[in-house]
Short mmCIF file of C-alpha atoms and ligand atoms in Angstrom, two decimals:
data_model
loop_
_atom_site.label_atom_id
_atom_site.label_comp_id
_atom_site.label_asym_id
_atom_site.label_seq_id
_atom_site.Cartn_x
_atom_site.Cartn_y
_atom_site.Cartn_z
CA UNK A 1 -37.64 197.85 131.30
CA UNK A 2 -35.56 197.23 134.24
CA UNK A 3 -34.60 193.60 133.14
CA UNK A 4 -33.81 194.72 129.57
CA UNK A 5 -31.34 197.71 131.07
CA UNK A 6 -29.62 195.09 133.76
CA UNK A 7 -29.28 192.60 130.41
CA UNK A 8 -27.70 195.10 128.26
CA UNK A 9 -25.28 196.49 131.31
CA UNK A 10 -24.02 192.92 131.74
CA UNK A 11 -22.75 193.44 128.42
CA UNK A 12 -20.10 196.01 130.00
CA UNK A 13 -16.80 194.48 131.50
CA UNK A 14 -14.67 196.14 134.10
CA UNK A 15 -11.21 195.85 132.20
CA UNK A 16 -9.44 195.12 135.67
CA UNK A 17 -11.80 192.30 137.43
CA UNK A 18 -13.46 191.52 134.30
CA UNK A 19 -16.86 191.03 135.66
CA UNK A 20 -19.77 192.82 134.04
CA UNK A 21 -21.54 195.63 135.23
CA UNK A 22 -24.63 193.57 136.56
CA UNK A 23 -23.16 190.43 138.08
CA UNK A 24 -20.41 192.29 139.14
CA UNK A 25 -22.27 194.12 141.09
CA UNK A 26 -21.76 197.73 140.37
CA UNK A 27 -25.24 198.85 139.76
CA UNK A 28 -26.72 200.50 142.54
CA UNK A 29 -29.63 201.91 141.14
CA UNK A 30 -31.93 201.75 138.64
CA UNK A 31 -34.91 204.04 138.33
CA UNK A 32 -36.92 203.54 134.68
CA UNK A 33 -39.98 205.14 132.32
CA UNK A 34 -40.48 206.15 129.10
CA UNK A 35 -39.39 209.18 129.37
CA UNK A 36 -36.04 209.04 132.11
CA UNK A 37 -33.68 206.96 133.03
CA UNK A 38 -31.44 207.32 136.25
CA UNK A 39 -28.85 204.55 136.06
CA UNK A 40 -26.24 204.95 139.21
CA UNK A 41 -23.32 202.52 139.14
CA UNK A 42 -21.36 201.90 142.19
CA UNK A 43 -17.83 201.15 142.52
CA UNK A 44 -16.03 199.48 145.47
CA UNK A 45 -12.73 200.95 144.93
CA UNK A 46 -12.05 204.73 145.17
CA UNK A 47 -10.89 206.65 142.07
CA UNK A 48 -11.64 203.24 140.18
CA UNK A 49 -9.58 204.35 137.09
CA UNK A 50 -11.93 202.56 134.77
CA UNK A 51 -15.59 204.40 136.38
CA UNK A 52 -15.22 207.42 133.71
CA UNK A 53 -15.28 205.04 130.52
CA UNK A 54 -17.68 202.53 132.12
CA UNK A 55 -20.20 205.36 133.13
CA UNK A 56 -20.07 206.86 129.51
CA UNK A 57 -19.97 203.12 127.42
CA UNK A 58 -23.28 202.42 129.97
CA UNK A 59 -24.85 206.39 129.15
CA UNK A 60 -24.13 205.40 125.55
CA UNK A 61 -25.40 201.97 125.43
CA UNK A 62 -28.77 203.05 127.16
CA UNK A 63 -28.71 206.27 125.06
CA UNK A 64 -29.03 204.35 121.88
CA UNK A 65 -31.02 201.36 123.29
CA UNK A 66 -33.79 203.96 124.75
CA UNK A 67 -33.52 207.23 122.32
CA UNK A 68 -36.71 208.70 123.67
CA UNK A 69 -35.69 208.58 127.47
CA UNK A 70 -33.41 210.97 129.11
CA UNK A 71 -30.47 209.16 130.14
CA UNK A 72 -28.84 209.84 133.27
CA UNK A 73 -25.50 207.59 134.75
CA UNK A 74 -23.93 208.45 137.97
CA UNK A 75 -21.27 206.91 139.59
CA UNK A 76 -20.60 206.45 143.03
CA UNK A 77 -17.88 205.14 145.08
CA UNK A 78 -17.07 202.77 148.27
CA UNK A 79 -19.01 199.56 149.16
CA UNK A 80 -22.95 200.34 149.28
CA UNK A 81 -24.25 201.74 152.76
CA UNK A 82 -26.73 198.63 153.27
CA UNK A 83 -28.33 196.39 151.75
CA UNK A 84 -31.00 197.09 149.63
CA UNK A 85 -34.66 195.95 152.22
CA UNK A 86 -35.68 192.47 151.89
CA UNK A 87 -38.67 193.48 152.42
CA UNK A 88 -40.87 195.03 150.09
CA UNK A 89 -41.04 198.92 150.06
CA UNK A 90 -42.32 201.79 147.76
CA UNK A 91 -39.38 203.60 147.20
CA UNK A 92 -38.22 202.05 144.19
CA UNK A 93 -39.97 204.60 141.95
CA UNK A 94 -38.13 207.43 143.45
CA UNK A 95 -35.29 208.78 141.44
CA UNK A 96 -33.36 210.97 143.68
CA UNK A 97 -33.44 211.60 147.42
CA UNK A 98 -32.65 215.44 149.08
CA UNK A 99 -32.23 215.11 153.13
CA UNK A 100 -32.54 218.89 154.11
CA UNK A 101 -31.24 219.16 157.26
CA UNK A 102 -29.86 222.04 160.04
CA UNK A 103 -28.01 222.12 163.12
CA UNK A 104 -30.66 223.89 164.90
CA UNK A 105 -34.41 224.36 164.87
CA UNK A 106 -36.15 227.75 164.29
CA UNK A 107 -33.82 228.13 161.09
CA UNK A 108 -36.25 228.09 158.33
CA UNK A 109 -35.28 224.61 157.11
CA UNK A 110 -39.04 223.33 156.42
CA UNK A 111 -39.58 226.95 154.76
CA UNK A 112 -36.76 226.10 152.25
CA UNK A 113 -38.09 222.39 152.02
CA UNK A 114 -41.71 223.80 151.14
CA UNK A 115 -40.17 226.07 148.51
CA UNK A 116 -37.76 224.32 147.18
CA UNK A 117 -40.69 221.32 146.45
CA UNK A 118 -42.27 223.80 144.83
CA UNK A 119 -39.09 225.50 142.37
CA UNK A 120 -38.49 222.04 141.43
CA UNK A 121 -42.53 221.04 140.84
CA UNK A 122 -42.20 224.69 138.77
CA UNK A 123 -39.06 222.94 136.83
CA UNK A 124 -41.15 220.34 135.44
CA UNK A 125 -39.76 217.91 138.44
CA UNK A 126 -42.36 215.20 139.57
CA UNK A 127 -42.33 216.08 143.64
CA UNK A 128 -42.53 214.47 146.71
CA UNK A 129 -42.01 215.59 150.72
CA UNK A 130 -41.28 213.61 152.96
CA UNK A 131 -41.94 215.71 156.32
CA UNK A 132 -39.41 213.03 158.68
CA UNK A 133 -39.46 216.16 161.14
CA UNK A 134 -41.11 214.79 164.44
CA UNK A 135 -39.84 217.79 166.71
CA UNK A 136 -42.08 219.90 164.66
CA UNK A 137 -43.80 218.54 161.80
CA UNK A 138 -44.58 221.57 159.83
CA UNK A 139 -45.60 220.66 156.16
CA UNK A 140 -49.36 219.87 156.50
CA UNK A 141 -49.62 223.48 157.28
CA UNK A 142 -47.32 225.15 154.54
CA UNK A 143 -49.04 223.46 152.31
CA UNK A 144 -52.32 223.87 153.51
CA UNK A 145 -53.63 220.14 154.22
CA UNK A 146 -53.43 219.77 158.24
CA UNK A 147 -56.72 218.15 157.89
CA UNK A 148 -55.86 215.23 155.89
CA UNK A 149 -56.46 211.94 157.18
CA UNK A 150 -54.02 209.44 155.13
CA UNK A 151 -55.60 206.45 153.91
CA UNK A 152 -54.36 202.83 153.74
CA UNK A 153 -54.46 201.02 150.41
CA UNK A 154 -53.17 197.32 149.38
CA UNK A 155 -51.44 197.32 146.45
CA UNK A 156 -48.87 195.04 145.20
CA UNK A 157 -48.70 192.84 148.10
CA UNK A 158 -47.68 195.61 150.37
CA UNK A 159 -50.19 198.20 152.84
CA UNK A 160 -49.40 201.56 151.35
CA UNK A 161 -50.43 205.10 152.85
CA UNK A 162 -51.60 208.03 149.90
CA UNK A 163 -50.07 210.94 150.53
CA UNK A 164 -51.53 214.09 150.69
CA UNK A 165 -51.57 216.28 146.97
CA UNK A 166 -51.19 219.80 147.96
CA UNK A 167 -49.86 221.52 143.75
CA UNK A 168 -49.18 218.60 142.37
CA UNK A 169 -46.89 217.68 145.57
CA UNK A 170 -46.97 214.55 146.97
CA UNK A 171 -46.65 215.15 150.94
CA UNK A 172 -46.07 212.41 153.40
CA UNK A 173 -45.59 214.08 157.22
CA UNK A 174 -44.98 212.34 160.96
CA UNK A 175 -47.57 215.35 161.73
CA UNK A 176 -50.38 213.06 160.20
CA UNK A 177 -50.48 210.77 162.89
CA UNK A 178 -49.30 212.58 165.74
CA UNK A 179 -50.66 215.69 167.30
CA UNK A 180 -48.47 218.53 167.42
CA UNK A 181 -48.53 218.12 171.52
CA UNK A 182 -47.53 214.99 171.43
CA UNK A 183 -44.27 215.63 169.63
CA UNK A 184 -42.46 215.48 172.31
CA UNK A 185 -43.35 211.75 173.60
CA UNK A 186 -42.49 211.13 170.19
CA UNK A 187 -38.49 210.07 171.00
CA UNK A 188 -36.79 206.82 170.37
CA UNK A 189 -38.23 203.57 168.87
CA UNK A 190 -41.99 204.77 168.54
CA UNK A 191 -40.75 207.48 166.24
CA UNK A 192 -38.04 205.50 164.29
CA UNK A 193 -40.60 202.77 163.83
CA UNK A 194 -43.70 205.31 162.51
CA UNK A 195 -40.95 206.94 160.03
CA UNK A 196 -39.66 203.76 159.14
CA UNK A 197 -43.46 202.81 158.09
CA UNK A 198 -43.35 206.18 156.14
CA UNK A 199 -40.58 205.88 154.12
CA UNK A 200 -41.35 202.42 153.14
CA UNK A 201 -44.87 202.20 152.85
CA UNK A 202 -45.93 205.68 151.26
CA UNK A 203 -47.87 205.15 148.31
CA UNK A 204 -45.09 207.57 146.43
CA UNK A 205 -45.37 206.26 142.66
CA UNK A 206 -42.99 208.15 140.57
CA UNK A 207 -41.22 210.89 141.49
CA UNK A 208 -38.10 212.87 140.10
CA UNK A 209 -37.08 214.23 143.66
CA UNK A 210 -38.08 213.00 147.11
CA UNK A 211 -37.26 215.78 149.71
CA UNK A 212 -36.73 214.99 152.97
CA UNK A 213 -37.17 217.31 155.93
CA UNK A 214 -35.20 216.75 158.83
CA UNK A 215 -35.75 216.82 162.63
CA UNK A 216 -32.81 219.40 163.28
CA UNK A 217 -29.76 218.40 164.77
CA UNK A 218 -27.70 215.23 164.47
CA UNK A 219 -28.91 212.63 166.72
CA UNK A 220 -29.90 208.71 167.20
CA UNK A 221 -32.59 209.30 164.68
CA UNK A 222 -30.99 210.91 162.18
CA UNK A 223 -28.63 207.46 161.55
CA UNK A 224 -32.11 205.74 161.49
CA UNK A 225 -33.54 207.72 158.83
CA UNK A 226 -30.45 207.55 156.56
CA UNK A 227 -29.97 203.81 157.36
CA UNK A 228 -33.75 203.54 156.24
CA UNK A 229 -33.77 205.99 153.19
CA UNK A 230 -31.44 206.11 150.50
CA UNK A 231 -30.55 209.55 150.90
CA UNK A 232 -28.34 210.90 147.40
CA UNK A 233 -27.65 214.23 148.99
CA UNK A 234 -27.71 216.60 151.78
CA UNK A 235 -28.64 220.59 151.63
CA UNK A 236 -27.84 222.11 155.12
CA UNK A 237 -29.99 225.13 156.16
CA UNK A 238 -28.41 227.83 158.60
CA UNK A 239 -29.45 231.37 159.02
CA UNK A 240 -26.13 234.13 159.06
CA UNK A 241 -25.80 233.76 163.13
CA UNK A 242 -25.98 230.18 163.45
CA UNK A 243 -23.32 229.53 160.70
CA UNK A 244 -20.40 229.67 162.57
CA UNK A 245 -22.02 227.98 165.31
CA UNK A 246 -20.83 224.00 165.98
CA UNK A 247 -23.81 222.24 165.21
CA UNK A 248 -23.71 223.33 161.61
CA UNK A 249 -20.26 221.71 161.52
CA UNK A 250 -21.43 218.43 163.37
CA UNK A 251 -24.36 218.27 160.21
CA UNK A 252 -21.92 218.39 157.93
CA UNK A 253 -19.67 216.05 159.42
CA UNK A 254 -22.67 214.10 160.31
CA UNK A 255 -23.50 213.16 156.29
CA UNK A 256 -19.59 213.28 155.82
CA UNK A 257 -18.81 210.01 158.02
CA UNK A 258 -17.22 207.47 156.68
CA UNK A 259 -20.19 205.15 157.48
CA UNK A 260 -22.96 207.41 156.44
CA UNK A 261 -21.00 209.07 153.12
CA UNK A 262 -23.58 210.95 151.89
CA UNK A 263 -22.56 213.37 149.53
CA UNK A 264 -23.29 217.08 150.76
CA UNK A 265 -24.67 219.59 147.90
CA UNK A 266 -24.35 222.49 150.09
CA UNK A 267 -25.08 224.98 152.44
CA UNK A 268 -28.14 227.89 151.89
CA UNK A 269 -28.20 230.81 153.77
CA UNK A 270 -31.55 231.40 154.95
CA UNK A 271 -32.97 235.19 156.67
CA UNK A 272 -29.26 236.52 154.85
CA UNK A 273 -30.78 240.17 154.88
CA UNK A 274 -34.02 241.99 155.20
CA UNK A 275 -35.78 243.58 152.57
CA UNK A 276 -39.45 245.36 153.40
CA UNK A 277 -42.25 244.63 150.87
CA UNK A 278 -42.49 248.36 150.35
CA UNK A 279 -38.43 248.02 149.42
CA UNK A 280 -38.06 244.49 147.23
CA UNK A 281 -34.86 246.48 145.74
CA UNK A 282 -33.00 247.22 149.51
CA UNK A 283 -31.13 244.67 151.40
CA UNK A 284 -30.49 245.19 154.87
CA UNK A 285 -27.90 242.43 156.70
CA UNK A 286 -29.31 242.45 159.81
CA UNK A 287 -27.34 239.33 161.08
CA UNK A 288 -24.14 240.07 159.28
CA UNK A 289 -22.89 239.21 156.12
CA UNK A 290 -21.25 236.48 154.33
CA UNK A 291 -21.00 234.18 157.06
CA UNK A 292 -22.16 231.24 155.04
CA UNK A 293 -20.06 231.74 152.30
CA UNK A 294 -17.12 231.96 154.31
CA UNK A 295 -17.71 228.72 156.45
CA UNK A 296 -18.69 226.95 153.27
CA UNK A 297 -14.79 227.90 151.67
CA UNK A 298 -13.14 226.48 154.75
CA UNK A 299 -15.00 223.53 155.29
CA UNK A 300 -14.82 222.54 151.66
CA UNK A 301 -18.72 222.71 151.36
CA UNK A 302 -20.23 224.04 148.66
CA UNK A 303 -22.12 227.66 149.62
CA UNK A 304 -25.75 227.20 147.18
CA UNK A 305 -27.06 230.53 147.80
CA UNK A 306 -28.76 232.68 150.07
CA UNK A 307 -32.41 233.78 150.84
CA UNK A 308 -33.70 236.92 152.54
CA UNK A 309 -35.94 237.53 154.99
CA UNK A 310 -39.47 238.40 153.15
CA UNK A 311 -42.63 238.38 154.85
CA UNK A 312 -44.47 236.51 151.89
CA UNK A 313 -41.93 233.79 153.10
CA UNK A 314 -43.33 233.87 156.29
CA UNK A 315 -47.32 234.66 155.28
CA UNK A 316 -46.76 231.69 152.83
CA UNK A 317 -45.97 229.19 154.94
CA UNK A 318 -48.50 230.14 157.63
CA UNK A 319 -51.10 230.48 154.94
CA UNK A 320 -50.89 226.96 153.12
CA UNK A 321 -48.71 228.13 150.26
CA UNK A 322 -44.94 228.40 149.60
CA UNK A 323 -44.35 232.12 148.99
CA UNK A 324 -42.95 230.41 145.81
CA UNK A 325 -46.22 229.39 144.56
CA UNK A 326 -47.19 232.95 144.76
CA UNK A 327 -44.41 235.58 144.06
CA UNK A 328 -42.13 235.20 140.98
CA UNK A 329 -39.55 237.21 143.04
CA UNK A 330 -39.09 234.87 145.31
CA UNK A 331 -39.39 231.78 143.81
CA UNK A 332 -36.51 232.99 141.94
CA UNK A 333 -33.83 232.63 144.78
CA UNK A 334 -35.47 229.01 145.26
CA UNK A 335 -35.58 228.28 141.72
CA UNK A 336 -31.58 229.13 141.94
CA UNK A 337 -30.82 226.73 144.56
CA UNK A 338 -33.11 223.84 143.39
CA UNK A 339 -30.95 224.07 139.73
CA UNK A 340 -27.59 223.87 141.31
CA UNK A 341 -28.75 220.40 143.41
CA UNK A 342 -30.44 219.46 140.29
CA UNK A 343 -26.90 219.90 138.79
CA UNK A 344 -24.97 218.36 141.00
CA UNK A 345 -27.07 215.08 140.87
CA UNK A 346 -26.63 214.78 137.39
CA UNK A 347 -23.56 216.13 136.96
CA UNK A 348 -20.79 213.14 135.29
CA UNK A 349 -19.07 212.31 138.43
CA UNK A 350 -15.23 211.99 137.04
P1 ADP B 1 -37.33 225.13 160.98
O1 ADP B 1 -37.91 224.14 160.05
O2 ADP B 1 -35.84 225.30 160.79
O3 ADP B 1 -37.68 224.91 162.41
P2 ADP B 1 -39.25 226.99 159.84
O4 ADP B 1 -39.10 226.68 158.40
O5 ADP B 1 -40.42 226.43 160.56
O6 ADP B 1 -37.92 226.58 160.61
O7 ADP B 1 -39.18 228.57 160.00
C1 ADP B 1 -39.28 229.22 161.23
C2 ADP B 1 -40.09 230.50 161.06
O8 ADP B 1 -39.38 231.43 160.25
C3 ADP B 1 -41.43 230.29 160.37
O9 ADP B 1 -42.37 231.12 160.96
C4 ADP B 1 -41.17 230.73 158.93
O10 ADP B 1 -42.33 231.22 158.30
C5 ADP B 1 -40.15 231.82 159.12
N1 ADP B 1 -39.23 231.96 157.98
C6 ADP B 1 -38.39 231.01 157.51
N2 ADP B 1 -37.66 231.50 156.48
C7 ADP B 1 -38.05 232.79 156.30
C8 ADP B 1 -37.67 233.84 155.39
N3 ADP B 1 -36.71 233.65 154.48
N4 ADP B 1 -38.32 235.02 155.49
C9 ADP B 1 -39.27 235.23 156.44
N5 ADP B 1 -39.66 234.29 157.31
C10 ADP B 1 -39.06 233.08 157.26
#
């Protein structure tokens, strides 16, 4: 399917080089099935005048070649990051990539990862973890499999790890192999190289989203991960005190570098206000209020919503299932969030 989508792209021309769309070089991505295609062209130039009209000749030339897939084009700009492995890997069935990061831990970042898997799961989204936090690999027990032992397959010429299957979510954690105590040993190459094995040699099949938890903070490894995964978006987690704080900024700026340039979705407020079980109706802002939303406007980041403090959040995550999985209520401010980075993936990119 691939071949017969990279055969009828080279039948596009760029009106100013003139090369087509495939030798050219301007397709990034492909990801194919029966049922979706997620095209994503790349262009070297900035503001290439001619992206808008190539994107929607390639949307209508797949469109009509492949009427029972959902097509999806999406353009993006400046010479690619890397090249694409040599080496064989098992991310190719992925479609998109969510990094969710935070300046600091203790935020509530994995919570928001954990729920947000399951809001998009809930959307009909095929859904995948990736638990890249090695501070404080806390997946396995949100989503109650601590005690899985991942097993090595061969499979298309490559060793491949199955993830756990916790609802229908495929989970991949750093926690698997090490023990929490260890964590801490865990710096530098050892830990680039195990998450490097991860990302490339999880058994992931196809998935619509691939989240990506974070270690928080902005170091040495966080350029590893993004030079190893091909990360289509960042969601920043902060909670109302920690927003105004510097290392929020330095995430952002970390996925805005020139080098890096991945696109930011947004910033989520997480523990915005209290409300007591007895209460679901009463919002206390304990830590202040619109912080988030404020920092968001003057850094030109988009502000994705907010999320209270509940303690079926907290019993959730302790007890092996996303509050989301569990309480309509909450899923809902999840469910919010996961639409508008569904959105802004698939959005036409003018
Ligand atoms: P991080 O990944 O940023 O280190 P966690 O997701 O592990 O943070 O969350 C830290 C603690 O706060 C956990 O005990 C978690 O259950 C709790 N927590 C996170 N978000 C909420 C929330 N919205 N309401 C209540 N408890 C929360």
């Amino acid at each position: 399917m691939e071949e017969k989508i990279r055969e009828l792209l080279a039948g596009i021309v760029h009106p100013e080089t003139g090369r087509d769309l495939a030798s050219g070089g301007m397709i990034d991505s492909i990801s194919a099935d029966s049922e979706r295609i997620v095209l994503t062209l790349r262009f070297a130039k900035t503001r290439d005048p001619f992206a808008a009209k190539l994107k929607n000749q390639a949307q209508e030339l797949l469109s009509e070649a492949f009427p029972a897939a959902q097509v999806m084009v999406v353009v993006r700009e400046g010479a690619p990051r890397r090249a694409e492995p040599a080496n064989k890997t098992t991310t190719g069935g992925i479609g998109r990539v969510i990094a969710v990061a935070s300046g600091k831990g203790g935020v509530g970042k994995s919570t928001v990862t954990a729920n947000l898997a399951v809001a998009l799961r809930n959307m009909g989204y095929r859904t995948g973890i990736l638990d890249a936090d090695i501070y404080g690999p806390s997946q396995p027990k949100m989503f109650g499999v601590e005690d899985y032992l991942p097993e090595a397959v061969h499979e298309e010429g490559i060793d491949q790890i199955v993830p756990a299957e916790s609802m229908g979510i495929s989970l991949m954690s750093i926690g698997f192999f090490i023990k929490p105590d260890d964590a801490l040993l865990w710096r530098g190459a050892m830990a680039v190289n195990a998450l490097k094995q991860l990302i490339h040699q999880t058994r992931w099949g196809r998935l619509d989203f691939l989240l990506a938890d974070l270690p928080p903070g902005t170091g040495d490894i966080h350029l590893s991960i993004i030079n190893e995964l091909k990360i289509d978006t960042a969601v920043i987690v902060s909670t109302p005190q920690q927003v105004a704080v510097a290392d929020v900024r330095r995430g952002v700026e970390l996925f805005r570098n020139p080098q890096v340039n991945i696109p930011v979705a947004g910033i989520v407020e997480n523990m915005a206000w209290f409300t007591p079980a007895e209460l679901p109706d009463n919002r206390y802002y304990l830590f202040g209020k619109g912080g988030a939303r404020e920092f968001a406007e003057s850094h030109g980041v988009d502000f994705l919503g907010d999320i209270p403090i509940v303690q079926s959040i907290m019993e959730g995550s302790d007890g092996g299932r996303p509050a989301s999985a569990i309480d309509p209520r909450v899923e809902e401010h999840y469910r919010d969030i996961a639409g508008k980075i569904v959105d802004k993936l698939t959005k036409t990119e003018e």
